Amino acid sequence: MLNFLRPIILKLTVAVLLKGQRLMDALCSIGETAIPTDSIIDKTETGIGATYSELYLTKRHSIIIEPTVPVIRDKTWNEDKFLAVYEGCTWKNIVTYLERSGITYKKLITTPESFWKIKKACGELNINMYEFFFCLYDECEKLTQDSGYRKKITQPITDFFLFKYKAMVSATPLLPVYEPRFKDFRLIKIKPQYDYKKKLTLIITNNYEGTVRNILLNNYAESRHVFIFYNTTDGVDALINSLGITKESKVFCSYDSMKKLKKRGSTNVCDNFCHPLAKYNFFTCRFYSALDIWLREDEKPDVVLLTNLYQAEHSMIDPYTEAIQIQGRFRQVFDDGTRYKSLIHITNIRNTLVVKSDEELEIEIQEFLKTHESLKDRLQKATADTQRNAILQEMGAVHFAEFIDENGDIDYFAIRNRYNRERVRRLYLSGEALRLGYEETGYFNIDYQTIFQPGGEDERFEIRQASTFAKRCKLMIEKLEELYGQKQKDCSFDLDTFLLLLKEIKDGELIVEAFKKLGKEVFEKSKYNRADIKKALKKYNTETMRFSPEVLQEIQQIFPLNEKLQQDKIQESLETIYKRYAIEYSVKKNTIEDYYKASPSYSKIPYTYTLKEWNPKLVRKSDNGDIEPISTEIFTDE
């Protein structure tokens, strides 16, 4: 383990949660009347009222940092006692709110990116923000999950640790923590005293669109609302168009994605959760956590999680966090005690994903650090401004720069993001790995299903995406072995249809033909070189095929011995046979002498051949696979 990346051992306190109770009930069981300072609350269950208690029950001024705008809009809807701080809200608006009378306890709910506005407003009013407010970081796993693509999410962290009263909370907090400033924190683990596991159907498929089509259009044909969580705007758009459900769909995504979809002609697109709902409601990742979705009794939904690795790797869903959070968005408990009719995750897998172990990551980051430290050392010794500027530019370009915050300090959340990302990617190497991942969360009862079709569309997509001929060969050979194996098991299997699909892919004709005629060995022997494989195939199609048992048998059947045969007719017949077997060879009049000992006659036109006997040098494979001479007797009628 890297010296600066060792887990902080937090003091553990367990608080029990009984059926029907809320977070404050659990905290009261350990003597707390509010979310305590210097704590990380692991709620276990979603929707038990962490932010609710801070907003409505706790008598103190609060800053609540939420990961996304829809959550803030949701929690501040029709509440003028709270202030939503995000794009559009200025620091002057915050000043006005803080100066308002009639609000006993100020409650500011902000995105990480807009936190600076609160800081500036407090500075303008000479308010000691760190003493005046309690700071609650909600859905704190996002600090790790999103820091890879959303650098500003960790901007408030330095300020967070300066607050006298502070805490983090989530049902999925991604422990352990590595930031040294957590050393005086304690972990409060909420333990429900009832069965809170949810049933989830996990479907692994190599025919993604076909499987999704069947479930959405057939299995859920009678469903009033289907909520589909799929973190790719392009993928959502493509799926809606492919399934022909444009009029029945609504998309919830970011503002920028909303503009993009509207340019493409989509009209039912929103950047905030709102009614009315459609039959098919699509959500990108900004709606995976914290949002409260309330539905009527007749609106009980089916919930679908989608992952398509071949079109959008970032659509991976983490069982430990995102899957738990997604199902927790549905707050309405219906008469039967459930919050939705079904929960299903449809995904393909990709055993060709290049993933790294924790040990490999440690070595990699250690080397990045060495380069960074070397540049820091050179920077300290530099005397000229030009030299210093050049080194600073280099420090900003090296790989370790992504693990440095705006203050030049190590960003532990960014490093954990790398480890966490690879952890999730490893789950998608196989269906079994993903199933085990779900089971190890302790949160789900898994109904595991597989829908596999030899040569499925996802695998063909991966072959198409292969960047080199060699990669294409290796992937296609793997599928060809699978297809031919299926044919051996089931003689009714439609092998030819799948071979035609593979032939449509770039180089598919060549690879399928070479595999069929020459086997896997020709690819390995030629080191997957296209020119060498073509050369070997051409040789087979000329010399080897010319003397294959099938061709020899046909020639023997049409040319009788000891009869005068016209040379022109012999040539025409051989050309016909060669064409039927796709043999690329220019037939001459004397080509027949390759097969027979023959006596030509040129005494009169038309010239003739008399075929005396079969060429004893020709060989063929016997039934047991051995090579043996082909004798005249074999090809002569009894």
XYZ file of C-alpha atoms in Angstrom:
638
model
C 0.000 0.000 0.000
C 1.246 3.486 -0.857
C 2.555 5.273 2.230
C 0.099 8.144 1.810
C -2.857 5.859 1.026
C -3.465 3.891 4.179
C -6.994 3.457 5.523
C -8.054 5.613 8.437
C -9.354 3.416 11.253
C -12.601 5.049 12.345
C -14.156 4.425 15.725
C -17.330 2.414 15.068
C -20.680 3.055 16.711
C -23.654 0.862 15.804
C -27.176 2.304 15.950
C -30.168 -0.004 15.503
C -33.092 0.829 13.244
C -36.458 -0.833 13.794
C -39.078 -1.368 11.112
C -40.852 1.918 10.373
C -38.287 4.057 12.177
C -36.295 6.979 10.770
C -32.674 8.031 11.096
C -33.316 10.205 14.146
C -34.861 7.228 15.943
C -31.683 5.233 15.335
C -29.468 8.111 16.473
C -31.537 8.569 19.613
C -30.764 4.933 20.489
C -27.099 5.958 20.911
C -27.885 9.185 22.747
C -27.760 11.600 19.806
C -30.523 14.136 19.157
C -29.102 15.271 15.810
C -26.514 14.178 13.307
C -23.345 14.424 15.415
C -20.261 16.316 14.352
C -17.126 14.608 13.049
C -19.064 11.567 11.926
C -19.726 9.559 8.808
C -23.239 8.167 8.896
C -23.662 4.893 7.000
C -27.460 4.756 6.766
C -27.609 1.313 5.109
C -31.186 2.048 4.058
C -32.047 4.889 1.683
C -34.854 7.329 2.410
C -34.782 7.268 6.209
C -34.598 11.038 6.534
C -31.030 12.301 6.903
C -31.418 15.579 5.023
C -35.042 15.818 6.166
C -33.958 15.797 9.797
C -31.292 18.442 9.153
C -33.740 20.679 7.299
C -36.878 20.307 9.413
C -35.977 18.874 12.831
C -32.540 20.144 13.783
C -32.409 23.579 15.369
C -29.192 24.961 13.911
C -27.954 26.793 10.851
C -26.938 24.327 8.161
C -25.119 24.043 4.872
C -26.020 20.840 3.045
C -23.845 19.928 0.086
C -25.762 17.834 -2.448
C -24.215 16.166 -5.520
C -26.669 17.350 -8.189
C -29.122 20.117 -9.012
C -32.289 17.952 -9.319
C -31.879 16.886 -5.703
C -31.617 20.497 -4.540
C -34.639 21.525 -6.577
C -36.564 18.616 -5.127
C -35.715 19.413 -1.501
C -36.386 23.163 -1.788
C -39.595 22.974 -3.817
C -42.160 25.431 -2.368
C -39.916 26.058 0.672
C -38.965 29.727 1.014
C -37.260 28.978 4.356
C -34.453 27.222 2.486
C -32.176 28.590 -0.219
C -31.125 26.512 -3.227
C -27.593 27.455 -4.278
C -26.533 26.457 -7.768
C -26.171 28.038 -11.189
C -28.407 31.128 -11.292
C -28.113 31.826 -7.578
C -25.475 34.519 -6.943
C -23.555 35.272 -3.798
C -25.626 38.455 -3.507
C -28.795 36.313 -3.421
C -27.229 34.441 -0.508
C -26.449 37.715 1.282
C -30.099 38.752 0.895
C -31.283 35.399 2.269
C -28.931 35.507 5.259
C -30.108 39.041 6.109
C -33.777 38.068 5.963
C -35.642 38.191 9.242
C -38.266 35.664 10.190
C -36.095 32.630 9.410
C -34.766 31.324 12.697
C -32.405 28.757 11.264
C -30.730 29.383 7.913
C -30.629 26.334 5.646
C -28.488 26.522 2.527
C -28.486 23.599 0.078
C -25.717 23.833 -2.479
C -23.850 21.965 -5.169
C -20.110 21.540 -4.571
C -19.415 23.848 -7.521
C -21.455 26.705 -5.993
C -20.146 26.368 -2.449
C -17.741 29.273 -3.013
C -20.722 31.641 -3.270
C -21.713 30.859 0.319
C -18.156 31.466 1.441
C -18.072 34.826 -0.317
C -21.476 35.861 1.031
C -20.393 35.027 4.589
C -17.239 37.055 4.058
C -19.292 40.033 2.918
C -21.417 39.816 6.083
C -18.458 39.114 8.377
C -20.000 35.769 9.376
C -17.571 33.151 10.618
C -18.967 30.430 8.369
C -17.007 27.657 10.109
C -18.525 28.477 13.513
C -21.979 29.613 12.393
C -23.040 26.626 10.267
C -23.198 22.877 10.596
C -21.913 21.393 7.304
C -23.432 18.161 6.027
C -21.983 16.448 2.941
C -24.825 14.293 1.559
C -24.286 11.221 -0.673
C -20.590 11.407 0.202
C -19.624 8.456 -2.044
C -19.927 10.896 -4.945
C -16.690 12.533 -3.792
C -14.965 9.330 -4.844
C -17.189 8.241 -7.731
C -17.401 11.529 -9.621
C -14.000 13.100 -8.998
C -12.540 11.436 -12.092
C -14.648 13.513 -14.493
C -15.941 16.243 -12.178
C -12.895 17.772 -10.555
C -14.749 20.584 -8.803
C -16.828 18.180 -6.714
C -14.004 18.057 -4.147
C -13.461 21.837 -4.034
C -15.301 22.328 -0.717
C -13.319 19.588 1.051
C -10.637 21.886 2.474
C -13.354 24.144 3.864
C -15.390 21.162 5.074
C -12.659 20.096 7.488
C -12.439 23.665 8.846
C -16.036 23.598 10.095
C -16.342 23.095 13.819
C -19.495 21.046 13.253
C -19.555 18.747 10.260
C -20.572 15.289 9.050
C -20.967 13.127 5.981
C -23.867 10.821 5.252
C -24.943 8.204 2.732
C -26.561 4.779 2.492
C -23.513 3.777 0.423
C -20.534 5.785 1.720
C -17.716 3.786 0.024
C -15.582 2.919 3.010
C -12.782 2.841 4.028
C -11.581 6.444 3.785
C -7.977 7.483 3.216
C -7.988 11.245 3.727
C -5.863 11.835 6.904
C -8.193 14.584 8.091
C -10.793 11.922 8.897
C -8.609 10.603 11.734
C -10.832 12.050 14.483
C -14.099 11.053 12.824
C -16.249 8.157 13.912
C -18.350 5.851 11.774
C -21.969 5.454 12.803
C -23.351 2.317 11.165
C -27.137 2.072 11.065
C -28.184 -1.570 11.367
C -31.797 -2.350 10.454
C -33.357 -4.986 12.674
C -35.521 -6.350 9.852
C -35.087 -7.935 6.450
C -34.381 -5.031 4.127
C -33.019 -7.043 1.192
C -34.576 -6.312 -2.182
C -35.152 -8.796 -4.996
C -33.183 -7.973 -8.129
C -33.180 -9.916 -11.387
C -29.744 -9.835 -12.989
C -29.766 -10.711 -16.695
C -26.457 -11.273 -18.461
C -26.774 -11.234 -22.243
C -24.668 -11.047 -25.393
C -27.684 -9.866 -27.351
C -28.269 -6.560 -25.577
C -30.746 -4.758 -27.816
C -32.777 -7.893 -28.511
C -33.029 -8.661 -24.801
C -33.940 -5.080 -23.879
C -36.476 -4.963 -26.705
C -38.175 -8.144 -25.516
C -38.393 -7.054 -21.882
C -39.491 -3.454 -22.476
C -41.955 -4.142 -25.276
C -43.225 -7.593 -24.293
C -42.670 -8.264 -20.584
C -43.702 -4.723 -19.622
C -46.374 -4.261 -22.265
C -49.032 -3.800 -19.546
C -46.879 -1.695 -17.213
C -48.073 1.860 -16.740
C -44.631 3.254 -15.908
C -41.195 1.807 -16.582
C -38.290 3.711 -15.013
C -35.087 3.051 -16.963
C -31.708 4.102 -15.558
C -29.126 4.242 -18.346
C -26.119 6.536 -18.121
C -25.587 7.462 -21.764
C -27.622 10.132 -23.496
C -26.643 8.855 -26.935
C -27.534 5.319 -25.877
C -30.937 6.432 -24.586
C -31.633 8.286 -27.821
C -30.553 5.315 -29.961
C -32.609 2.857 -27.902
C -35.783 4.969 -28.065
C -35.481 5.280 -31.843
C -34.590 1.619 -32.323
C -37.570 0.417 -30.281
C -39.925 2.929 -31.885
C -41.144 4.312 -28.541
C -40.534 8.030 -29.114
C -44.113 9.061 -28.334
C -44.206 6.913 -25.196
C -40.878 8.106 -23.730
C -39.571 10.879 -21.524
C -35.887 11.556 -20.845
C -34.439 13.099 -17.678
C -30.838 14.240 -18.123
C -28.480 17.189 -17.679
C -29.212 20.577 -19.204
C -26.485 20.194 -21.836
C -27.747 16.733 -22.794
C -31.286 18.067 -22.935
C -30.206 20.715 -25.455
C -28.420 18.073 -27.536
C -31.462 15.797 -27.632
C -33.789 18.657 -28.519
C -31.551 19.560 -31.452
C -32.054 15.988 -32.661
C -35.798 16.433 -32.548
C -36.672 15.061 -29.105
C -39.335 17.072 -27.344
C -40.154 15.216 -24.115
C -36.814 15.909 -22.379
C -36.255 17.518 -18.947
C -33.262 18.443 -16.818
C -35.351 18.134 -13.663
C -37.688 15.412 -12.437
C -41.289 16.412 -13.032
C -44.744 15.087 -13.852
C -46.508 14.013 -15.984
C -44.627 10.797 -16.569
C -44.479 8.723 -19.738
C -44.700 4.976 -20.060
C -40.919 4.737 -20.560
C -38.981 7.186 -18.364
C -35.205 7.315 -18.913
C -32.751 8.691 -16.333
C -29.019 9.420 -16.586
C -26.705 9.223 -13.566
C -27.481 12.648 -12.110
C -30.797 11.133 -10.998
C -29.313 7.969 -9.453
C -29.073 9.294 -5.896
C -30.769 11.569 -3.328
C -33.821 12.315 -5.497
C -37.253 11.576 -3.981
C -39.779 10.068 -6.403
C -43.352 9.909 -5.136
C -46.025 8.069 -7.105
C -49.720 7.307 -6.746
C -51.022 3.817 -5.978
C -51.927 3.248 -9.637
C -48.452 4.351 -10.776
C -46.398 1.577 -9.209
C -43.428 1.224 -11.584
C -41.152 -1.428 -13.010
C -37.512 -0.413 -12.566
C -34.860 -1.291 -15.150
C -31.096 -0.733 -14.899
C -29.220 -0.889 -18.204
C -25.528 -1.369 -18.986
C -24.130 -1.681 -22.502
C -20.356 -2.075 -22.344
C -19.935 -2.197 -26.105
C -21.387 1.252 -26.664
C -20.838 3.067 -23.366
C -18.486 1.670 -20.732
C -19.526 4.481 -18.414
C -23.008 2.922 -18.249
C -21.596 0.379 -15.761
C -23.672 0.306 -12.584
C -21.907 -0.328 -9.297
C -23.903 -2.843 -7.211
C -22.393 -1.447 -3.980
C -23.572 2.113 -4.559
C -25.578 2.998 -7.661
C -27.885 -0.032 -7.702
C -28.768 0.539 -4.050
C -29.254 4.262 -4.607
C -31.401 3.820 -7.732
C -33.927 1.528 -6.107
C -33.997 3.930 -3.170
C -35.346 6.790 -5.281
C -38.864 5.394 -4.968
C -40.270 6.695 -1.692
C -43.920 5.697 -1.906
C -44.640 2.511 0.030
C -47.680 0.878 -1.563
C -50.362 -1.146 0.171
C -48.456 -4.408 -0.306
C -45.393 -2.948 1.454
C -43.296 -2.602 -1.719
C -42.120 0.476 -3.618
C -42.017 -0.973 -7.148
C -43.265 -4.040 -9.009
C -39.925 -5.322 -10.268
C -36.229 -4.449 -10.251
C -34.030 -5.737 -13.062
C -30.501 -5.109 -14.312
C -29.792 -6.038 -17.947
C -26.150 -5.995 -18.963
C -23.626 -7.542 -21.266
C -20.178 -8.557 -20.056
C -16.794 -8.070 -21.657
C -13.966 -10.414 -20.759
C -11.655 -8.396 -23.026
C -11.810 -5.335 -20.757
C -8.310 -4.265 -19.792
C -8.478 -3.896 -16.008
C -5.894 -3.439 -13.301
C -5.584 -5.018 -9.899
C -5.064 -2.901 -6.789
C -1.441 -4.058 -6.770
C -0.902 -2.910 -10.355
C -2.527 0.434 -9.623
C -0.263 0.936 -6.636
C 2.839 0.343 -8.743
C 1.545 2.690 -11.438
C 0.645 5.499 -9.048
C 3.937 5.054 -7.191
C 5.815 5.653 -10.453
C 3.633 8.662 -11.239
C 4.457 10.011 -7.770
C 8.192 9.577 -8.301
C 8.018 11.698 -11.434
C 5.941 14.314 -9.608
C 8.317 14.440 -6.626
C 11.304 14.756 -8.939
C 9.713 17.746 -10.648
C 8.855 19.296 -7.257
C 12.470 18.938 -6.215
C 13.658 20.569 -9.422
C 11.122 23.368 -8.939
C 12.507 24.168 -5.489
C 16.019 24.364 -6.887
C 15.085 26.438 -9.943
C 16.206 30.064 -9.855
C 15.051 31.543 -13.172
C 11.390 32.314 -13.876
C 11.586 30.680 -17.303
C 12.926 27.514 -15.715
C 10.242 27.519 -13.019
C 7.448 28.108 -15.537
C 8.687 25.246 -17.706
C 8.755 22.872 -14.719
C 5.293 24.007 -13.585
C 3.942 23.276 -17.068
C 5.513 19.834 -16.924
C 4.048 19.182 -13.468
C 0.607 19.986 -14.817
C 1.034 17.542 -17.689
C 2.269 14.423 -15.872
C -0.175 11.686 -14.844
C 0.072 12.427 -11.130
C -1.391 15.895 -11.759
C -4.893 14.373 -11.762
C -4.339 13.463 -8.100
C -3.429 17.013 -7.052
C -6.052 19.528 -5.927
C -6.139 23.242 -6.710
C -4.045 23.947 -3.595
C -1.270 21.622 -4.744
C -2.134 18.981 -2.134
C -2.850 15.305 -2.736
C -6.502 14.705 -3.614
C -7.232 11.405 -1.848
C -10.674 11.181 -3.395
C -9.200 11.342 -6.907
C -6.818 8.490 -6.085
C -9.626 6.456 -4.550
C -11.624 7.145 -7.695
C -9.018 5.250 -9.730
C -9.139 2.260 -7.392
C -12.929 2.350 -7.264
C -13.263 2.590 -11.047
C -11.115 -0.505 -11.576
C -13.016 -2.347 -8.843
C -16.266 -1.809 -10.744
C -14.698 -2.683 -14.113
C -13.474 -6.004 -12.720
C -17.073 -6.932 -11.917
C -17.990 -6.768 -15.604
C -15.394 -9.281 -16.774
C -17.900 -12.084 -16.243
C -21.478 -12.666 -15.227
C -20.331 -14.643 -12.215
C -18.159 -11.774 -10.970
C -21.074 -9.351 -11.233
C -23.427 -11.772 -9.514
C -20.988 -12.181 -6.627
C -20.587 -8.402 -6.467
C -24.335 -8.004 -6.003
C -24.496 -10.731 -3.389
C -21.582 -9.299 -1.407
C -23.423 -5.995 -0.954
C -25.751 -7.809 1.426
C -28.569 -5.700 0.029
C -30.067 -7.877 -2.709
C -31.580 -11.297 -3.250
C -30.391 -12.112 -6.771
C -32.355 -13.946 -9.432
C -29.504 -14.678 -11.867
C -30.367 -15.308 -15.518
C -28.380 -15.568 -18.732
C -29.564 -14.955 -22.274
C -26.808 -16.017 -24.651
C -26.972 -16.383 -28.398
C -23.941 -17.743 -30.286
C -22.439 -14.890 -32.293
C -24.676 -12.377 -30.523
C -24.909 -8.774 -31.677
C -22.751 -7.438 -28.815
C -19.876 -9.713 -29.766
C -20.158 -8.691 -33.418
C -20.086 -5.071 -32.316
C -16.873 -5.700 -30.392
C -15.300 -7.323 -33.458
C -16.272 -4.309 -35.570
C -14.649 -2.016 -33.018
C -11.338 -3.920 -33.091
C -8.621 -1.501 -34.165
C -6.327 -3.982 -35.944
C -6.629 -6.998 -38.216
C -4.952 -9.179 -35.583
C -7.472 -8.175 -32.897
C -10.318 -8.760 -35.326
C -8.953 -12.230 -36.107
C -8.614 -13.267 -32.482
C -12.108 -12.101 -31.544
C -13.720 -13.644 -34.620
C -11.886 -16.977 -34.225
C -13.158 -17.181 -30.658
C -16.725 -16.759 -31.947
C -16.190 -19.196 -34.828
C -15.001 -21.890 -32.416
C -18.079 -21.224 -30.325
C -20.381 -21.442 -33.372
C -18.865 -24.652 -34.735
C -18.993 -26.129 -31.224
C -22.692 -25.282 -31.047
C -23.243 -26.988 -34.395
C -21.576 -30.161 -33.081
C -23.893 -30.160 -30.065
C -27.014 -29.355 -32.059
C -27.202 -30.415 -35.707
C -30.267 -28.191 -36.208
C -28.286 -25.062 -35.236
C -28.347 -22.539 -38.112
C -24.591 -22.112 -38.482
C -24.759 -20.609 -41.972
C -26.857 -17.630 -40.839
C -24.312 -16.644 -38.216
C -21.417 -17.149 -40.620
C -23.106 -14.741 -43.027
C -23.403 -12.145 -40.223
C -19.703 -12.499 -39.422
C -18.791 -12.184 -43.100
C -20.467 -8.744 -43.158
C -17.792 -7.432 -40.773
C -14.596 -5.976 -42.196
C -12.216 -8.849 -43.161
C -15.011 -11.256 -42.235
C -15.033 -13.042 -45.605
C -11.307 -13.723 -45.391
C -11.279 -14.798 -41.738
C -14.310 -17.090 -41.995
C -13.019 -18.760 -45.179
C -9.487 -19.183 -43.812
C -10.790 -20.636 -40.543
C -13.169 -22.987 -42.340
C -10.562 -24.293 -44.781
C -7.291 -24.005 -42.873
C -8.267 -23.954 -39.216
C -7.017 -21.814 -36.339
C -3.409 -22.903 -36.896
C -2.915 -20.806 -40.050
C -3.593 -17.617 -38.084
C -1.154 -18.508 -35.332
C 1.496 -19.661 -37.801
C 1.199 -16.434 -39.822
C 1.156 -14.342 -36.610
C -2.149 -12.850 -37.738
C -0.602 -11.183 -40.770
C -3.283 -10.457 -43.378
C -0.994 -10.913 -46.404
C 0.349 -14.257 -45.170
C -3.147 -15.549 -44.450
C -4.325 -14.518 -47.909
C -1.309 -16.248 -49.417
C -1.984 -19.452 -47.486
C -5.643 -19.342 -48.446
C -4.829 -18.802 -52.100
C -2.470 -21.749 -52.035
C -5.178 -23.859 -50.467
C -7.733 -22.673 -53.003
C -5.402 -23.676 -55.835
C -3.133 -26.587 -54.947
C -4.701 -28.031 -51.840
C -8.290 -27.778 -53.031
C -7.383 -29.078 -56.453
C -6.349 -32.328 -54.827
C -8.912 -32.475 -52.043
C -10.891 -35.733 -51.687
C -14.099 -33.964 -52.767
C -12.595 -32.675 -56.002
C -10.778 -35.938 -56.750
C -13.954 -37.899 -56.222
C -15.901 -35.682 -58.646
C -13.193 -35.832 -61.306
C -13.057 -39.633 -61.029
C -16.802 -39.843 -61.489
C -17.040 -37.862 -64.744
C -13.943 -39.082 -66.599
C -14.023 -42.798 -67.596
C -10.826 -44.755 -68.191
C -9.627 -46.117 -71.530
C -11.925 -44.012 -73.668
C -10.999 -41.274 -76.095
C -12.159 -37.976 -74.665
C -11.971 -34.625 -76.430
C -9.353 -32.356 -74.879
C -11.646 -29.297 -75.154
C -14.451 -31.135 -73.325
C -12.046 -32.272 -70.576
C -10.856 -28.680 -70.100
C -14.424 -27.347 -69.911
C -15.434 -29.980 -67.368
C -12.434 -29.223 -65.128
C -13.169 -25.497 -65.299
C -16.743 -26.177 -64.176
C -15.550 -28.239 -61.209
C -12.954 -25.639 -60.197
C -15.515 -22.858 -60.361
C -17.904 -24.830 -58.131
C -15.194 -25.236 -55.471
C -13.931 -21.641 -55.885
C -10.526 -22.904 -57.008
C -8.530 -20.008 -58.437
C -6.538 -21.864 -61.061
C -6.213 -21.419 -64.808
C -7.178 -24.761 -66.412
C -5.189 -25.811 -69.475
C -5.748 -28.718 -71.818
C -3.012 -30.743 -70.147
C -4.233 -30.063 -66.596
C -5.898 -33.473 -66.693
C -2.426 -34.999 -66.615
C -2.161 -33.837 -62.987
C -4.782 -36.466 -62.186
C -4.289 -39.264 -64.709
C -1.614 -41.022 -66.652
C -2.921 -40.073 -70.072
C -2.103 -40.625 -73.734
C -2.788 -37.609 -75.961
C -3.627 -37.962 -79.637
C -3.022 -35.204 -82.157
C -3.592 -37.267 -85.339
C -6.823 -35.491 -86.148
C -9.073 -32.746 -84.829
C -10.553 -32.699 -82.316
C -7.517 -33.734 -80.275
C -8.159 -36.352 -77.619
C -6.886 -37.919 -74.421
C -7.121 -41.546 -73.397
C -6.995 -41.763 -69.581
C -5.085 -44.917 -68.632
C -5.027 -44.878 -64.827
C -5.269 -42.649 -61.792
C -2.081 -40.829 -60.834
C -0.686 -42.968 -57.974
C 1.149 -39.962 -56.516
C -2.129 -38.404 -55.416
C -3.035 -38.836 -51.759
C -6.037 -38.256 -49.625
C -7.059 -38.439 -45.966
C -8.443 -41.710 -44.755
C -11.433 -41.932 -42.426
C -9.207 -41.859 -39.345
C -7.391 -38.733 -40.545
C -4.179 -40.360 -41.737
C -2.730 -39.522 -45.135
C -2.724 -42.475 -47.560
C -2.177 -42.934 -51.307
C -5.224 -42.767 -53.535
C -5.025 -45.869 -55.739
C -6.775 -46.635 -58.983
C -8.959 -49.200 -57.256
C -10.495 -46.607 -54.966
C -11.865 -44.668 -57.896
C -12.793 -47.575 -60.163
C -16.246 -49.115 -60.115
C -16.353 -52.714 -59.008
